[in-house]
Every structure is written in C-alpha cells, then in structure tokens.
mmCIF file of C-alpha atoms in Angstrom:
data_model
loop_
_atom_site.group_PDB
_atom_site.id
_atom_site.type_symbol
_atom_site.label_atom_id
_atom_site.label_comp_id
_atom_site.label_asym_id
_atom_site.label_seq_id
_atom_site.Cartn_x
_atom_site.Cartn_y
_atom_site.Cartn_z
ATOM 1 C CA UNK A 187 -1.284 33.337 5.292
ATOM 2 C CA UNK A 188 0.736 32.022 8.601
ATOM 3 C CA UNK A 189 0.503 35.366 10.170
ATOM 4 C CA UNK A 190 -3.278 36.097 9.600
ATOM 5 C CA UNK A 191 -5.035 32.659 10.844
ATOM 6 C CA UNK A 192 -2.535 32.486 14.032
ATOM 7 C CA UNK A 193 -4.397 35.314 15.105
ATOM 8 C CA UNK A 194 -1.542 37.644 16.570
ATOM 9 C CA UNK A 195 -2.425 40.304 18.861
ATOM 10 C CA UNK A 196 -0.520 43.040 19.596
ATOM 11 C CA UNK A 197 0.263 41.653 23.388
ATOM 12 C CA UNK A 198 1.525 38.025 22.246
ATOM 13 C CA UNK A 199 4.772 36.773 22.529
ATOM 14 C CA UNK A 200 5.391 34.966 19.777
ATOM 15 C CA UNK A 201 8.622 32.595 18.257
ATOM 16 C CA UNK A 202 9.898 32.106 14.974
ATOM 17 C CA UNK A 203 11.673 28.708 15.214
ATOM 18 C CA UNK A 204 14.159 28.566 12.803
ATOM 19 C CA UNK A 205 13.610 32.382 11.562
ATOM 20 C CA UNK A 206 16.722 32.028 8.764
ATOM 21 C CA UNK A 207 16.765 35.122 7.058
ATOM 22 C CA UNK A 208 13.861 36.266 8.627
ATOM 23 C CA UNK A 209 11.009 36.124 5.610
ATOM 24 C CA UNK A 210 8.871 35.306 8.787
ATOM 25 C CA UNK A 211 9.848 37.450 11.564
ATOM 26 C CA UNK A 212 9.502 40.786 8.848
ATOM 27 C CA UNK A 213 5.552 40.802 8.945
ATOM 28 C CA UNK A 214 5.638 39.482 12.451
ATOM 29 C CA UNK A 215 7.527 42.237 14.029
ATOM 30 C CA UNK A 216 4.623 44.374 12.765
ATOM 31 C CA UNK A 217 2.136 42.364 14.919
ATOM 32 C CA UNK A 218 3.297 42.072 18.055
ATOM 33 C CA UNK A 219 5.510 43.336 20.745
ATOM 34 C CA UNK A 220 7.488 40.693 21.807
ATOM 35 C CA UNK A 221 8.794 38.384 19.257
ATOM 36 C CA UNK A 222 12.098 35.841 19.727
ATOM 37 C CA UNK A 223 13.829 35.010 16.811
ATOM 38 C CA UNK A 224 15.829 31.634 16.762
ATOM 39 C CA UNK A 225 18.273 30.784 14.869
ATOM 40 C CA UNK A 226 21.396 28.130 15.030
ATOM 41 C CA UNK A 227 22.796 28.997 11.326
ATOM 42 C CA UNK A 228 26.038 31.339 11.894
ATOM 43 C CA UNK A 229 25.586 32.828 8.595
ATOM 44 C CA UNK A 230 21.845 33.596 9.021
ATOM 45 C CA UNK A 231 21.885 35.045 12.372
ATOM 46 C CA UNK A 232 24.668 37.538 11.298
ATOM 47 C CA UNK A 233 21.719 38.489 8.141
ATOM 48 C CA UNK A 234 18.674 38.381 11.042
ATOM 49 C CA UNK A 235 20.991 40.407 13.793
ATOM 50 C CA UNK A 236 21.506 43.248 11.251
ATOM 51 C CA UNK A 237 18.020 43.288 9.133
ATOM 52 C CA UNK A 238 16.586 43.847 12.774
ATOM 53 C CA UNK A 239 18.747 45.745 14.773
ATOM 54 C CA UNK A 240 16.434 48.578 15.073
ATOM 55 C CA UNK A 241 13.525 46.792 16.108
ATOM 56 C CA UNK A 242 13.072 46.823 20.041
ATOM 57 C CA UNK A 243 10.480 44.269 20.294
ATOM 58 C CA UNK A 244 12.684 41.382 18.368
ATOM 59 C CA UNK A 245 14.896 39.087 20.166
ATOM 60 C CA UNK A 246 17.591 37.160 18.596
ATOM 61 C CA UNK A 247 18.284 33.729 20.107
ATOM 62 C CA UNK A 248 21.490 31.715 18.805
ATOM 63 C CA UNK A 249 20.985 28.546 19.667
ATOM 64 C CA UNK A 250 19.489 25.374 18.119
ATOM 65 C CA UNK A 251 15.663 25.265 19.592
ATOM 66 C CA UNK A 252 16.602 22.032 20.741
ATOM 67 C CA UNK A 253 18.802 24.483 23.653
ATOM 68 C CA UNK A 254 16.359 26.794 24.015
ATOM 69 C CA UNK A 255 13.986 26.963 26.880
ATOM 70 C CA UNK A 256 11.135 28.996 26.554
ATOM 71 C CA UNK A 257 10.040 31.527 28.959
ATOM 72 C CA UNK A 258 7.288 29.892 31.363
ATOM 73 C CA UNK A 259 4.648 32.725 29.723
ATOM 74 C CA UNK A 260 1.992 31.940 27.472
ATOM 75 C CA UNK A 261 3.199 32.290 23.615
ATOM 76 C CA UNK A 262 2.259 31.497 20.129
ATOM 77 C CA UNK A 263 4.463 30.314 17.400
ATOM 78 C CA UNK A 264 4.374 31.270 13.790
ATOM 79 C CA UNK A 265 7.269 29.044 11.623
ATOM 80 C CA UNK A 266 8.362 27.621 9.127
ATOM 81 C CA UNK A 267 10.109 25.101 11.483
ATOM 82 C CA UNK A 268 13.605 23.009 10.027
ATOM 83 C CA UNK A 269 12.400 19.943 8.789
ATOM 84 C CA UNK A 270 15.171 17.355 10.413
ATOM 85 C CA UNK A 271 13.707 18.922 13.953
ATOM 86 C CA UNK A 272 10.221 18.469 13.045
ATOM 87 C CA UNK A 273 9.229 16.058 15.793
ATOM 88 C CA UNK A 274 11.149 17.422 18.867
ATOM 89 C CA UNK A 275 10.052 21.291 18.108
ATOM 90 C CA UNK A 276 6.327 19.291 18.018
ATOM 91 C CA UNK A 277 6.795 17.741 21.221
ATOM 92 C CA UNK A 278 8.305 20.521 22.954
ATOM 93 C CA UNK A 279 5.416 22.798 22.026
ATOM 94 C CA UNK A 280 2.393 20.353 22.758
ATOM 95 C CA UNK A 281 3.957 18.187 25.330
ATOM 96 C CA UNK A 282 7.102 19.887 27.491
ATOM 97 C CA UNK A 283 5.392 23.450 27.497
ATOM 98 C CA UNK A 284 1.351 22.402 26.644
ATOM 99 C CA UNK A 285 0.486 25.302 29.735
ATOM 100 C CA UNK A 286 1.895 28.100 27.454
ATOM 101 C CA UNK A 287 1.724 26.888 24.360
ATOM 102 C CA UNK A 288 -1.707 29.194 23.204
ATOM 103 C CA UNK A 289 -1.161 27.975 19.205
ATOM 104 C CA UNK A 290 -0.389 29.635 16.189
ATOM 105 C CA UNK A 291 1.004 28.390 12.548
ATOM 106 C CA UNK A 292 3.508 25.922 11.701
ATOM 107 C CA UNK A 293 4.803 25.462 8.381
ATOM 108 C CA UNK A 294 6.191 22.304 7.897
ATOM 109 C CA UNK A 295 7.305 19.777 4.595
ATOM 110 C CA UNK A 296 5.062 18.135 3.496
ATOM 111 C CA UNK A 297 6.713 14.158 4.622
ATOM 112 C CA UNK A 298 6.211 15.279 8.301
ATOM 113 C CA UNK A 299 2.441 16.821 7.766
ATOM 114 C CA UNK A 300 1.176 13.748 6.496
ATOM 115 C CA UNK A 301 2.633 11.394 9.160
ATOM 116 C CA UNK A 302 0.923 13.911 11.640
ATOM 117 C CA UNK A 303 -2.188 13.420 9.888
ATOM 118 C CA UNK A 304 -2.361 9.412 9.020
ATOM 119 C CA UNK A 305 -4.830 7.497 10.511
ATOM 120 C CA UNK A 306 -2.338 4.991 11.030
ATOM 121 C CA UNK A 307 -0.772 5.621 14.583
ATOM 122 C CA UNK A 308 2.536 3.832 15.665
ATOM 123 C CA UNK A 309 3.819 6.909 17.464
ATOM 124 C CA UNK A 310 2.171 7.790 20.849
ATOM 125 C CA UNK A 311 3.016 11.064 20.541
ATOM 126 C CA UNK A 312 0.860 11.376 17.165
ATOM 127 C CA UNK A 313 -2.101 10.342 19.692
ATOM 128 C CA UNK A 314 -1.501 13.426 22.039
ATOM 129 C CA UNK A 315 -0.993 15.432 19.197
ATOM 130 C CA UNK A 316 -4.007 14.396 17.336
ATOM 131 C CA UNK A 317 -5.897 15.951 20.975
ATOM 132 C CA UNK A 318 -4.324 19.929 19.997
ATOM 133 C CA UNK A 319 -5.752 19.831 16.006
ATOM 134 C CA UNK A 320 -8.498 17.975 13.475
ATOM 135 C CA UNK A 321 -7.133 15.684 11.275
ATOM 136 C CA UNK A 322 -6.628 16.086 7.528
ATOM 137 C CA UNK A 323 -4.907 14.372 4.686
ATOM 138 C CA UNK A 324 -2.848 16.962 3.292
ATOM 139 C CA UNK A 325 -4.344 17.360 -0.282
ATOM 140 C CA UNK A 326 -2.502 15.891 -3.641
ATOM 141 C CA UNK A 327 -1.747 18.712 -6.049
ATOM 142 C CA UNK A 328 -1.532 21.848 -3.279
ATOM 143 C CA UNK A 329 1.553 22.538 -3.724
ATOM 144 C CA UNK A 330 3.357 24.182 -6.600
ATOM 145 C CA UNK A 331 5.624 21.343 -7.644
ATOM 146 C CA UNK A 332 8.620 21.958 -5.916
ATOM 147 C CA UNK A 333 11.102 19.417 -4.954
ATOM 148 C CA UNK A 334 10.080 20.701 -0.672
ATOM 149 C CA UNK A 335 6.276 20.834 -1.024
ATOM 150 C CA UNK A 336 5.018 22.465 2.179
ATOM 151 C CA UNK A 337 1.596 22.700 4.412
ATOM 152 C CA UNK A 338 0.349 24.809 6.762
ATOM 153 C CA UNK A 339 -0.974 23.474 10.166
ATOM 154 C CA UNK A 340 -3.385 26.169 12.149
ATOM 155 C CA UNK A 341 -2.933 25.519 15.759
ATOM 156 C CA UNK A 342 -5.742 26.642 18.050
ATOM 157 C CA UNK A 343 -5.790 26.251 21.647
ATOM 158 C CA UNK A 344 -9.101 25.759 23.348
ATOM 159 C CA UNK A 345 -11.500 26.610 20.475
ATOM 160 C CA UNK A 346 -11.956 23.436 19.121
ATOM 161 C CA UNK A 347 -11.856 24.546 15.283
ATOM 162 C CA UNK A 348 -8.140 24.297 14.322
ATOM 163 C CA UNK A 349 -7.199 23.996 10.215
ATOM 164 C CA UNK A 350 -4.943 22.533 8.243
ATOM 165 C CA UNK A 351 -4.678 23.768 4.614
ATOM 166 C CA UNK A 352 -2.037 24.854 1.856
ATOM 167 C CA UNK A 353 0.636 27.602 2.514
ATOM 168 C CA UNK A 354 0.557 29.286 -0.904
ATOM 169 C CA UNK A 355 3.296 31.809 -0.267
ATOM 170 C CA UNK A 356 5.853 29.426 1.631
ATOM 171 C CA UNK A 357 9.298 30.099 -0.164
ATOM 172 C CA UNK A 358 11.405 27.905 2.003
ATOM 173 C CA UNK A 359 14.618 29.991 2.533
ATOM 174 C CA UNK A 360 17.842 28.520 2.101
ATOM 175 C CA UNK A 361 19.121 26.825 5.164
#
C-alpha cells in the first residue's frame, strides 16, 4: 500500500502528482493536513475540485507539474505519477528540490521502473538517483497481466533502507 510504507504523519505536506480522479488523494486526505493535488486534465480537475470541495486541508493545483513549483518546505509525495513525465517529475524531486524532498511512494509503469533499476547506466541522472534508493529488478510475473503493469518505488530519505516492490492495488485511472 502507497499510503502505508510512505509513512505519512499527520504534519506532512504531501503531493499527489497527477491526482486524476483522485483514487490517491481519498485515503491521503485522511492522513495528513496539508495535501496539494495536481492535476493538468480539464475534465479531471472539474471531478477532483468537486469530490473535495469540503476538505480544508486539500489543495487543487491546475497546472502540468512540469509548471508547478513547489513550496521551499519539506514534503513527501505519494503518486501514481503520468508515465510520459516520468523522468522530469524524477528529477525535479531528487535533483531541483533534493533539500525538501523527505520521500514517500511513487507508482510508476513498469518501462520506466526498470530503466531506474538496470545496472546498465547511460543516463547520469540514473547515477544520482541510484544515491536516494537500493536497486532492484522489478520482478517478472508481479503484476496482474494488464496491458500498464505497474511498481511501486518506496522512497526514504536518510534511513538508508528504501524498497521497491509490487503495487497490488494500483488501478491506473483513466487519463
């Protein structure tokens, strides 16, 4: 579960990048008090402005991430991040803003996850990322099938014991 291994406290600001119709931001809202939603799809931010517009401690961002700059305050991110922004929403969070980045969960298709994790390096980027988490091929057969197979990258700051593992409840939502 994204939500339980990112280790959300009450006090964390935390993004959902890409929240679409929110399957995310419902159980985070729970957790935290300050959560930013954002969203660039039209049609979805119309569903995610009126699922939580009773809910003081969720902010809506329309924008493309890409856009957005993030409050210089220490945050966590829990996502299911758009796949065709994998690599900038990666470099923004453990290069552009590594001070405040404090970790969280990213869910992410399964192309991009094992890229991240081959030993194979052409990117330097992939070397500074390879600092924030351990390594892991991302296991054959654990995901359900589907045409998007998905993973789910723990992202620990300062710990040293970051995981990587399966997302077994990751229904990507429409986008």
């Amino acid at each position: 579960d994204a939500i339980k291994i990112a280790k959300i406290n009450e006090t964390d600001t935390v993004l959902d990048i890409g929240a679409g119709k929110g399957f995310i931001t419902v159980h985070l809202v729970r957790q935290c008090i300050n959560l930013i939603a954002i969203e660039n799809d039209k049609s979805l931010l119309c569903i995610l402005k009126n699922k939580f517009a009773n809910n003081y401690n969720v902010k809506i961002i329309d924008c493309d991430f890409r856009g957005y700059t993030i409050p210089k305050r220490n945050f966590k991110v829990v996502s299911n991040i758009p796949f065709r922004i994998t690599s900038d929403i990666l470099k923004s969070l453990m290069f552009d803003c590594v001070e405040h980045f404090m970790g969280g969960s990213l869910i992410m298709q399964l192309e991009p996850a094992e890229k991240l994790f081959s030993e194979k390096v052409f990117n330097p980027y992939i070397v500074f990322y390879h600092t924030f988490f351990d390594q892991g091929d991302p296991q054959p057969g654990q995901h359900d099938g589907k045409e998007d197979p998905q993973g789910l990258l723990r992202q620990e700051i300062g710990n040293g014991s970051p995981q990587e593992g399966p997302d077994e409840d990751s229904d990507r939502e429409a986008r």
